[in-house]
Coordinates of C-alpha atoms and ligand atoms in Angstrom, one line a residue:
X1 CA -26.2 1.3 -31.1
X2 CA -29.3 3.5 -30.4
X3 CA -31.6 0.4 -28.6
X4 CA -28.6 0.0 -26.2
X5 CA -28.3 1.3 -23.1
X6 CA -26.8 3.8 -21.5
X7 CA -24.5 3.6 -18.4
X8 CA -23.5 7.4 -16.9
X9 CA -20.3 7.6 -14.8
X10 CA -20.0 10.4 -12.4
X11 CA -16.5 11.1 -12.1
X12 CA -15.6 12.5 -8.7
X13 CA -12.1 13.8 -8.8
X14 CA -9.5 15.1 -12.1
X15 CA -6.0 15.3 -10.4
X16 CA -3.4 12.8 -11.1
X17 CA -5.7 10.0 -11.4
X18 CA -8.9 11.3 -12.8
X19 CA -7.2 12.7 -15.6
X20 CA -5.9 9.5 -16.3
X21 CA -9.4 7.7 -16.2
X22 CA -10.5 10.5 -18.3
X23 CA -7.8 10.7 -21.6
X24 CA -7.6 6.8 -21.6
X25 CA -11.3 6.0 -21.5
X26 CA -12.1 8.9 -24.0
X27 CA -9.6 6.9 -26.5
X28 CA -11.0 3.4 -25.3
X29 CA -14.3 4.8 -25.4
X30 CA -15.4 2.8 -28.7
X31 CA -13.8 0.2 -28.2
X32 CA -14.8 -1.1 -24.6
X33 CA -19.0 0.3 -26.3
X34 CA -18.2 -2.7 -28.5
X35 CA -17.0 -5.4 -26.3
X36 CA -19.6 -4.8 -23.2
X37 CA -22.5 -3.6 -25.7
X38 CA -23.5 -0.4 -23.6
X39 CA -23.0 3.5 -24.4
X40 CA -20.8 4.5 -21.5
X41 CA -20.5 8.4 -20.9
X42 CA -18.7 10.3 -18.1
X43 CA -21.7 12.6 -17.3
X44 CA -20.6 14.8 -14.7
X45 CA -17.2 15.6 -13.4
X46 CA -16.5 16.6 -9.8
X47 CA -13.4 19.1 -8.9
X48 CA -12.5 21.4 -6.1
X49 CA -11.2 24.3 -8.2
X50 CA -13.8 25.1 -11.2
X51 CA -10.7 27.2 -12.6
X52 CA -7.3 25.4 -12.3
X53 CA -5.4 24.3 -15.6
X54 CA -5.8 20.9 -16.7
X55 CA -4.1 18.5 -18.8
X56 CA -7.1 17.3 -20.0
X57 CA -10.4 19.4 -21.4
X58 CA -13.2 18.7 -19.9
X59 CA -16.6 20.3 -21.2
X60 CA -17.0 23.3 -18.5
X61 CA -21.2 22.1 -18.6
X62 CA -20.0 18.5 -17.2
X63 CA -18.0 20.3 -13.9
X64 CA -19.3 20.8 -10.7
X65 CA -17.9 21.4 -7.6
X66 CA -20.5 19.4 -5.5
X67 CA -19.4 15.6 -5.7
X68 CA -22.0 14.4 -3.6
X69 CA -24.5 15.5 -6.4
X70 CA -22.8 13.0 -8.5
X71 CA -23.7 10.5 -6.2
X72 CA -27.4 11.0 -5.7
X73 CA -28.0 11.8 -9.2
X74 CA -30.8 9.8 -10.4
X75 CA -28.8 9.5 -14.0
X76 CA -26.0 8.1 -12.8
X77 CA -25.2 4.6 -12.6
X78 CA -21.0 4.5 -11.2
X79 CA -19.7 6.9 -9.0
X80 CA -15.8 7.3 -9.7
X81 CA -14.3 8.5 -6.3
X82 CA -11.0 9.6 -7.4
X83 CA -10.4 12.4 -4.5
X84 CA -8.3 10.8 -2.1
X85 CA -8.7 11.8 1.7
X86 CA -11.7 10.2 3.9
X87 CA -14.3 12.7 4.5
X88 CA -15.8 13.6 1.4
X89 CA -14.8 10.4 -0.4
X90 CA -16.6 8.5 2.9
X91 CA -19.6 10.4 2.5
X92 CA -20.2 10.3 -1.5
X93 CA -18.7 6.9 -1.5
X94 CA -21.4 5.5 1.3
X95 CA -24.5 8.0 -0.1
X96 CA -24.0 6.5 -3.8
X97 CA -24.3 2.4 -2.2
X98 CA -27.8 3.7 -0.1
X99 CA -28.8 4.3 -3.7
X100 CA -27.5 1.1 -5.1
X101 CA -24.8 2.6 -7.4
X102 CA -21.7 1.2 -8.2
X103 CA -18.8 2.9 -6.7
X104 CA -14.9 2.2 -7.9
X105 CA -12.4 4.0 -6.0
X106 CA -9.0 4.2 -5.7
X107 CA -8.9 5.1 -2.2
X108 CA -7.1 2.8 0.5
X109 CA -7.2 5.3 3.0
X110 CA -10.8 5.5 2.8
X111 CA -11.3 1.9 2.8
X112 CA -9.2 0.8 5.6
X113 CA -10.1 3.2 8.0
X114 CA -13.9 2.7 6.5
X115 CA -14.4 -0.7 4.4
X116 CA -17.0 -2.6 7.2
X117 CA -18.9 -0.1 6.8
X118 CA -18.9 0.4 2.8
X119 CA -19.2 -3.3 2.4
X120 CA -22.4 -3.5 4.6
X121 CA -24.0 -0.5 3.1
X122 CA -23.2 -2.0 -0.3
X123 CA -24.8 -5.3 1.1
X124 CA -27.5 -4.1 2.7
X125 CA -28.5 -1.5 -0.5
X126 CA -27.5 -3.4 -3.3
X127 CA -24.7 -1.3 -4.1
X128 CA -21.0 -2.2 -5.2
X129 CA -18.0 -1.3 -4.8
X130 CA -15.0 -1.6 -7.0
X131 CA -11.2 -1.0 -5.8
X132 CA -8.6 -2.7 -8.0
X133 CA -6.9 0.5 -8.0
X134 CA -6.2 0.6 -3.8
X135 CA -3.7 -2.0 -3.8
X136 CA -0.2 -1.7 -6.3
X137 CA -1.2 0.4 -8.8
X138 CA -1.5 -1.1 -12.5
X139 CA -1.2 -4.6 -10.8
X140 CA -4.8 -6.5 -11.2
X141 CA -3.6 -8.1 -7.4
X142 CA -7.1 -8.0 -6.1
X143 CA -8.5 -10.2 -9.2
X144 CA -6.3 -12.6 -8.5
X145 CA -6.6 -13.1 -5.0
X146 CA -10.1 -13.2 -4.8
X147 CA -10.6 -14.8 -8.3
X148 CA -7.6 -16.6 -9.9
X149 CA -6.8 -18.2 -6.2
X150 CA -9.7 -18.4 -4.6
X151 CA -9.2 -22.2 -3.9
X152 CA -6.2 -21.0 -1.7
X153 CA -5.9 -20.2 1.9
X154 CA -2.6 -17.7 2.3
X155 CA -0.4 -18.6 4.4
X156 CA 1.7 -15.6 4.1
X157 CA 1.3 -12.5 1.2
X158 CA 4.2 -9.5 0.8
X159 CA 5.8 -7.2 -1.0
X160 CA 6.7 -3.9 -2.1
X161 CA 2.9 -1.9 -2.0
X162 CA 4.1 1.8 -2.3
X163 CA 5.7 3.3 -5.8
X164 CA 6.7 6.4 -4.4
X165 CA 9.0 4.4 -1.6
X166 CA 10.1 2.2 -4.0
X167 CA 11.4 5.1 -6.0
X168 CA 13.1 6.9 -3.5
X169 CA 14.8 3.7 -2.3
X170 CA 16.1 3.0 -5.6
X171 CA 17.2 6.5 -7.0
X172 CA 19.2 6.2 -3.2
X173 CA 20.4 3.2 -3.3
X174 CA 21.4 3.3 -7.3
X175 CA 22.7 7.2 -7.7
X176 CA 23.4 7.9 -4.7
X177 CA 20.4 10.6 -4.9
X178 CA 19.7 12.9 -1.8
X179 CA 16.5 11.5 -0.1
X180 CA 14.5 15.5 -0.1
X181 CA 15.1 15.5 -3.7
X182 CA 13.9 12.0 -5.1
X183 CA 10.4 12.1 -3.0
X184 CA 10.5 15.8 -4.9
X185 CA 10.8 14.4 -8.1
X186 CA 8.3 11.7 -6.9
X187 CA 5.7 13.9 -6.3
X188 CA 6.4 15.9 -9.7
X189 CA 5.7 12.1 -11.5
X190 CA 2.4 12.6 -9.8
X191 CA 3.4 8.6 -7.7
X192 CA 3.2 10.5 -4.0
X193 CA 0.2 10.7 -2.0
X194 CA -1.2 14.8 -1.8
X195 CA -0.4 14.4 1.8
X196 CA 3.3 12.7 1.0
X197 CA 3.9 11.5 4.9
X198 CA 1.2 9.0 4.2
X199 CA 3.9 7.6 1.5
X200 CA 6.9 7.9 3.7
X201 CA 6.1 6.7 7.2
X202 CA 4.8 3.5 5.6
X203 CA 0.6 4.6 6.6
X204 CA 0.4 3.4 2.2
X205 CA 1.4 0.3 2.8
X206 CA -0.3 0.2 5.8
X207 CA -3.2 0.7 4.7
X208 CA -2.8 -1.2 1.0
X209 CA -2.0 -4.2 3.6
X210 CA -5.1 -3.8 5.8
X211 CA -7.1 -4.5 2.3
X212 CA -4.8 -7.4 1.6
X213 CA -5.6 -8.8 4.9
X214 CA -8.9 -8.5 4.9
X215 CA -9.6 -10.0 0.9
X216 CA -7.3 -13.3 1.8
X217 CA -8.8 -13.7 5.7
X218 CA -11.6 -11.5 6.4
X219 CA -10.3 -9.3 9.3
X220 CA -10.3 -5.9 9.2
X221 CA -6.5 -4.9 10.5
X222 CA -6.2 -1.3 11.8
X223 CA -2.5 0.3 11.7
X224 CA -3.0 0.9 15.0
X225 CA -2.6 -2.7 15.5
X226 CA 0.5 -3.2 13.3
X227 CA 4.3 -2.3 13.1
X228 CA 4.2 0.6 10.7
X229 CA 7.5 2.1 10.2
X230 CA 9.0 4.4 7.0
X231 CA 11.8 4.9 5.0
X232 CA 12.8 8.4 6.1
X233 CA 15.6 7.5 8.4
X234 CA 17.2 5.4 5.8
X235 CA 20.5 7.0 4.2
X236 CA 23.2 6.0 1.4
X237 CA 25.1 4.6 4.2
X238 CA 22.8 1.6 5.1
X239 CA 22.4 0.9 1.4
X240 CA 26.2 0.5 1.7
X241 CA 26.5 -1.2 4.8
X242 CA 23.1 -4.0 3.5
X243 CA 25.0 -4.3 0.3
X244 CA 28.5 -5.1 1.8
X245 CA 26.2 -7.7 4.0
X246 CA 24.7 -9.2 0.4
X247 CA 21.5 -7.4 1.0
X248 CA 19.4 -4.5 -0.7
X249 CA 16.8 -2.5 1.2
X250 CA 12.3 -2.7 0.3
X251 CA 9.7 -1.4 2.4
X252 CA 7.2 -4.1 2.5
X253 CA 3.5 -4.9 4.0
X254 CA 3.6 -8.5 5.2
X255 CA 0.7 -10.7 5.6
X256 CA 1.2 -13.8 7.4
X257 CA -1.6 -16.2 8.9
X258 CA -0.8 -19.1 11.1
X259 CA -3.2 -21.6 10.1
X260 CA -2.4 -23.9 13.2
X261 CA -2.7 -21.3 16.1
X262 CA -5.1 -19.1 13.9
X263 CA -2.7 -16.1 14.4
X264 CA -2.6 -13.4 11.6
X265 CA 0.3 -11.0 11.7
X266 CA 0.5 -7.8 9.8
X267 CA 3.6 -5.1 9.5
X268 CA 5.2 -2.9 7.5
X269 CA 9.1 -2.1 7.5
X270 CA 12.2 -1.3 5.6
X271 CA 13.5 -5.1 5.4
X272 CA 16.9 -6.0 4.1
X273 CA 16.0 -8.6 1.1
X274 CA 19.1 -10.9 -0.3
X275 CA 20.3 -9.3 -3.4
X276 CA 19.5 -11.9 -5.3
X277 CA 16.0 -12.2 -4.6
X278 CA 13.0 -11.3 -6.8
X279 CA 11.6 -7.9 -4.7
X280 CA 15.1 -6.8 -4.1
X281 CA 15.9 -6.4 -8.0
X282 CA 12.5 -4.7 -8.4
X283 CA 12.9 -1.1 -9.0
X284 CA 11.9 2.2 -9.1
X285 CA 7.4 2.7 -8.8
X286 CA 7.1 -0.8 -9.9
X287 CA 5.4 -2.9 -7.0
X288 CA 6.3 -6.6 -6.9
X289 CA 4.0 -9.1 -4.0
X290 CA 4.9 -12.6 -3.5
X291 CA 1.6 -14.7 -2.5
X292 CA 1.9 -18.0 -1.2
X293 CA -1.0 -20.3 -1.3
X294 CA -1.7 -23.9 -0.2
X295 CA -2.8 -25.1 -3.9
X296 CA -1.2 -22.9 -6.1
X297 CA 2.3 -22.6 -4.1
X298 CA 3.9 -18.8 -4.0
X299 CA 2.9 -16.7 -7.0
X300 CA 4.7 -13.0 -7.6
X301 CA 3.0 -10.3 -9.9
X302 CA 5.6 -7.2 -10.4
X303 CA 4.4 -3.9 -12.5
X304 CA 3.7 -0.4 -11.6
X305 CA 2.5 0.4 -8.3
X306 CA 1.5 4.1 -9.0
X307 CA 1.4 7.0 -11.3
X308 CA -1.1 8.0 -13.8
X309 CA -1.3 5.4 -16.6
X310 CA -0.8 2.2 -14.2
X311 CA -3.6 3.7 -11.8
X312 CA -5.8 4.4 -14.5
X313 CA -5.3 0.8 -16.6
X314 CA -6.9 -0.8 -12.6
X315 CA -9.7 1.7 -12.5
X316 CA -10.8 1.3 -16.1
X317 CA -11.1 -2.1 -15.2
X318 CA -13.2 -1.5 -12.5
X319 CA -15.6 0.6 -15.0
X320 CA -16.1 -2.4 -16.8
X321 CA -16.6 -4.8 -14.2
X322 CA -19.2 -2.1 -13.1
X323 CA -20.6 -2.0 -16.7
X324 CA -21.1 -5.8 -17.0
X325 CA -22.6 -5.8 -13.3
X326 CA -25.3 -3.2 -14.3
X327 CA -25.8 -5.6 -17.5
X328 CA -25.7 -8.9 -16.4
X329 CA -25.6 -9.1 -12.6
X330 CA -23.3 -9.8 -9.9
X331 CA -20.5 -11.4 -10.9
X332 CA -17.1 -13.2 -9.3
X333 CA -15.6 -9.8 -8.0
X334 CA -18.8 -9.9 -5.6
X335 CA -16.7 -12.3 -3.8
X336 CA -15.0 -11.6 -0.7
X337 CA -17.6 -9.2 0.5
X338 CA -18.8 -12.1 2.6
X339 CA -15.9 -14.7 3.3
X340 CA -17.1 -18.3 4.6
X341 CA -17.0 -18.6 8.1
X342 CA -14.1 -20.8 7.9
X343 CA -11.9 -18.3 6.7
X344 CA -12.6 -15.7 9.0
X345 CA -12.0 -15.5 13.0
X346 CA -7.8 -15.3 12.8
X347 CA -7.0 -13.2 15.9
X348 CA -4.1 -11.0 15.6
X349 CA -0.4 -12.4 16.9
X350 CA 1.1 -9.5 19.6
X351 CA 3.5 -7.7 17.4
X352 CA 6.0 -8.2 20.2
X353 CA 6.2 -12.1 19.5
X354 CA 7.2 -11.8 16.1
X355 CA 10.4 -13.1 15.4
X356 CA 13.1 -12.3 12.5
X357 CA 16.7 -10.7 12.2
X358 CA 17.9 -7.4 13.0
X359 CA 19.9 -4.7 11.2
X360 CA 20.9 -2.1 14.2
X361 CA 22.6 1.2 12.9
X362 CA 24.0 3.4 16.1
X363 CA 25.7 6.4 15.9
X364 CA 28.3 6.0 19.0
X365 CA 31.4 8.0 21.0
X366 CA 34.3 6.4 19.2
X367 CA 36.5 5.8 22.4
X368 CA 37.3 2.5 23.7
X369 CA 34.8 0.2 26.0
X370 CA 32.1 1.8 24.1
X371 CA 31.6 -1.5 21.7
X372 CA 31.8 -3.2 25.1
X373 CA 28.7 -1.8 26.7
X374 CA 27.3 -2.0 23.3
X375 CA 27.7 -6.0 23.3
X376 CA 26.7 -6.1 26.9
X377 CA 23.3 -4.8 27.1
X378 CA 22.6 -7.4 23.6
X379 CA 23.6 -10.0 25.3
X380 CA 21.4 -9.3 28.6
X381 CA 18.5 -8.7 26.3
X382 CA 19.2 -12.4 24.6
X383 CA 20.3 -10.5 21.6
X384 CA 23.2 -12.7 19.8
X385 CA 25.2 -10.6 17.5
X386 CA 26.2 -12.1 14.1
X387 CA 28.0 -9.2 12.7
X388 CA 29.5 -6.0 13.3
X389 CA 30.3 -3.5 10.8
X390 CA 32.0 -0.1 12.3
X391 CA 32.6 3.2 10.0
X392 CA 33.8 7.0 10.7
X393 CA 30.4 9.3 11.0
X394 CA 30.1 12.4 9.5
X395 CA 29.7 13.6 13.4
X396 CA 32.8 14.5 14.7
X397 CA 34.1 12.1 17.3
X398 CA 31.9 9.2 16.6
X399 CA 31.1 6.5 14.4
X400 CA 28.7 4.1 12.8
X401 CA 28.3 0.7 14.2
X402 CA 25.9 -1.4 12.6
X403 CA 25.2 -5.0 14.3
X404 CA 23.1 -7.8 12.7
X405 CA 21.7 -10.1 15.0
X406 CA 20.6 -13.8 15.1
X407 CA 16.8 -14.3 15.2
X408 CA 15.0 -13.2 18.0
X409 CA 12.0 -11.4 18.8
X410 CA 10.9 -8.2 18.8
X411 CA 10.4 -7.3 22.6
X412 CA 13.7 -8.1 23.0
X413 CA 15.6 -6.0 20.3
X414 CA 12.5 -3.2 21.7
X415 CA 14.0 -3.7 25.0
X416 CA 18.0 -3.2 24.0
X417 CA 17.2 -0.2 22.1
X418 CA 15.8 1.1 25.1
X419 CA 18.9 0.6 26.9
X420 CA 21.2 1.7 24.0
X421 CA 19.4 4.8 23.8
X422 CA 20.2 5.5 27.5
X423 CA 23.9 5.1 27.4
X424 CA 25.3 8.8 27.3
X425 CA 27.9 7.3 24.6
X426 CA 24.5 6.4 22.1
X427 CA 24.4 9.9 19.9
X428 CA 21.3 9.4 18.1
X429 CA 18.2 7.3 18.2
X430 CA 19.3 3.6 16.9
X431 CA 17.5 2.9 13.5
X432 CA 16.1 -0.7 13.3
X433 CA 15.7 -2.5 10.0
X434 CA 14.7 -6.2 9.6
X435 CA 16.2 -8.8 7.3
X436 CA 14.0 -10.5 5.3
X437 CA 13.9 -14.1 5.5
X438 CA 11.0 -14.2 3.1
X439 CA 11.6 -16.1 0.2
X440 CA 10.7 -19.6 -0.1
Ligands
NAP1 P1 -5.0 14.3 -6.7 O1 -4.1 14.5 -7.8 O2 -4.7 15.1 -5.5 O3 -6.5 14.6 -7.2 C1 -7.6 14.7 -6.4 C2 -8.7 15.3 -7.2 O4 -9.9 15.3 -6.4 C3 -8.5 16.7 -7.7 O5 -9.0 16.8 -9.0 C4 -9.4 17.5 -6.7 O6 -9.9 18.7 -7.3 C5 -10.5 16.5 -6.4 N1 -11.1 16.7 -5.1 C6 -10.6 16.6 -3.9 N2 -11.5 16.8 -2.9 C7 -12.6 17.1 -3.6 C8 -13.9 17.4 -3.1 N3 -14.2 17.5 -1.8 N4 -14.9 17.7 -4.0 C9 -14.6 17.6 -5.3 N5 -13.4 17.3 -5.8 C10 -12.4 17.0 -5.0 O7 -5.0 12.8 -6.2 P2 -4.7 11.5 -7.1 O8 -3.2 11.2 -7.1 O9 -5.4 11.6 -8.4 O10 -5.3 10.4 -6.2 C11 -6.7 10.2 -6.1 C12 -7.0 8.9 -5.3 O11 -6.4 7.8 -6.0 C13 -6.5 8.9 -3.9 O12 -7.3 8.2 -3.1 C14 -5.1 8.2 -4.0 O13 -4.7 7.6 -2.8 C15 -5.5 7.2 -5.1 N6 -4.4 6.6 -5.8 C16 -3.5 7.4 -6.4 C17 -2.5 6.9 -7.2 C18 -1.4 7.7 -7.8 O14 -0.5 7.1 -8.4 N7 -1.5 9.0 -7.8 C19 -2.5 5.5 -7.4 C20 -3.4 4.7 -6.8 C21 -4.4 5.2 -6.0 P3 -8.9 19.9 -7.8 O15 -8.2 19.3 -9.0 O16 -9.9 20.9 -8.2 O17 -8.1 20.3 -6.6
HSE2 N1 1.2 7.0 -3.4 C1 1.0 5.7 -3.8 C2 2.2 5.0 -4.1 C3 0.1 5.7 -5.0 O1 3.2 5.6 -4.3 O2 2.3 3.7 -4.1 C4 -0.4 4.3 -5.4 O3 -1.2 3.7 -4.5

């Protein structure tokens, strides 16, 4: 052992995560020594609070509050960035690459609203960086797109990216659990983002399918640019209502491509699944993505899509990769840093063309002609009803109508809404779900 060498991590980060990394590699430790033939030591640990109570013990000599002293530190060789949030993570992450480290993080938001730029300073300085972790948890999904398929194009990748949603959704839909309560509990299993809207209002998946985009067809895809809606309007009642319709209720990230107009579309929605389906029996943090490519046909990898273990398993991984890349040299996860000019140059399809079928809850007057106008202004906005489902509401003098609708696209249901929410008998903003038409 003592004419190997020696690979320092500098771990940046020991909340949820990083105490993860830390108790699993410390019982691993010998074990992954053996297989990769390196001594692999966690140097230095980086924290905010030098005093709060931990899980795990960490030698007080290895702490530091100064994370960017992990990254320029000569000894160091990978640069864990386990802190979440895009300033300090940006900074550490890109100083580390000028220096040629490797860097593994966990951190989608920091590589969606950053990633050109990581990847070029990683090109540019012969730095790496490492991210199985970003994208659905325990899942290895970004091994297998960019290794185990890379002879595919992708026509169209989805699925359920976000544990904590996934969670809440189920606890709902299966006990009937009030929504403030499950994301509570959530949290308390350590599955929920520090700042929890970014769970929620669907920015997660967002940004976990801004990654996805970018490894199967080399665009960067902002949010900005995509439909991003949560799951905080959702109540027991549209479980009901989807369930009496033969449907269950995901928030997904869909990736599709267009391979004959070169269109690439990318949203993120509550979608009504068939009950029967594969994603719609997946439950509680457990992630589940359905990718469809042109050799392989549609492959679907299910496991947990957050929480401490599951997040750790993907980043241990990384640290591996990262070990056998300071041994050996680059290796296949290189790939997709530089796609071939053939696969990249999609342009992005207008959101408003995208077509599909609605679910539309309304909270109307319950008096008669009401349904009327309802029906009225679908039809002048080409919307063709296919069902109507109508049910006391808990506000006095109204009730629950919930239409589904025949394809069409989404300027026009935009459009109705717009007029529904202007009739003086519309009670509350219309919530608009999607029905999946997904599986092949
Ligand atoms: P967390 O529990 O909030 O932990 C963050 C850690 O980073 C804490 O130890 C904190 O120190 C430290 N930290 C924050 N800012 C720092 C700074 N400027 N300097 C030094 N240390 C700093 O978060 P987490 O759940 O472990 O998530 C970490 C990252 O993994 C995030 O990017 C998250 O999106 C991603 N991720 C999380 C999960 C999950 O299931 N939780 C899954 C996949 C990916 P203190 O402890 O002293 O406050
Ligand atoms: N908050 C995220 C989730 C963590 O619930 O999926 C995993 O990326």
């Amino acid at each position: 052992m003592s004419n190997r060498r020696t690979i320092n991590i500098g771990l940046c980060g020991l909340g949820t995560v990083g105490q993860g990394v830390w108790k699993h590699f410390g019982r691993l430790r010998a074990e992954l020594e053996a297989r990769l033939g390196a001594r692999i030591v966690i140097r230095r640990v980086a924290v905010r609070s030098l005093s709060k109570a931990r899980a795990v013990k960490v030698p007080r000599a290895k702490l530091t509050t100064d994370a960017l002293a992990l990254a320029t530190d000569p000894g160091i060789d990978i640069v864990c960035e386990l802190m979440g949030g895009t300033e300090a993570a940006r900074a550490v992450t890109l100083r580390a690459l000028r220096l040629g480290k490797v860097v593994v993080s966990a951190n989608k938001a920091l590589i969606c609203a950053h990633g050109a730029e990581i990847f070029a300073a990683a090109r540019r300085h012969g730095g790496h960086f490492l991210f199985e972790a970003s994208v659905a948890g325990g899942i290895p999904l970004i091994k297998a797109i960019r290794e185990g398929l890379v002879a595919n194009r992708f026509a169209r990748i989805y699925g359920i990216l976000n544990g904590t949603c996934n969670y809440i959704l189920t606890q709902m839909e299966d006990l009937d659990a009030p929504y403030a309560s499950v994301l509570e509990e959530a949290k308390r299993l350590g599955y929920a983002e520090a700042q929890e809207s970014l769970d929620v209002e669907g920015w997660d998946t967002a940004h976990k399918a801004s990654i996805l985009a970018w490894l199967a067809h080399g665009v960067w895809v902002r949010p900005e640019q995509m439909i991003v809606e949560g799951i905080e309007r959702i109540t027991p009642a549209d479980f009901k209502n989807a369930a009496s319709l033969g449907y269950g209720i995901k928030l997904l990230g869909i990736i599709t491509r267009d391979f004959e107009t070169d269109e690439i579309s990318v949203r993120v929605h509550p979608t009504l699944l068939p009950e029967g389906s594969v994603l719609a029996r997946v439950s509680g943090v457990f992630n589940a993505i359905s990718v469809s490519g042109d050799v392989v046909g549609t492959t679907v990898y299910i496991g947990r899509g957050a929480g401490q273990d599951a997040t750790a398993s993907a980043v241990i991984s990384d640290i591996t990769d990262a070990v056998a890349l300071l041994l050996h040299g680059k290796g296949a996860h290189f790939m997709g840093e530089e796609l071939p000019p053939a696969s990249r140059g999609a342009r992005m399809a207008p959101p408003e063309r995208i077509r599909g079928r609605y679910y539309v809850r309304l909270t109307v007057a319950d008096r008669p002609g009401v349904l009327a106008r309802v029906a009225t202004i679908m039809a002048r906005n080409r919307m063709s009803i296919a069902s109507v489902i109508q049910n006391p509401s808990e506000r006095p003098g109204s009730a629950s109508l919930v239409l589904t609708t025949h394809e069409s696209d989404e300027r026009s249901v935009r459009a109705a809404l717009r007029s529904l929410c202007a009739l003086g008998s519309v009670r509350e903003e219309p919530l608009l779900l999607r029905i999946g038409d997904l599986e092949d």
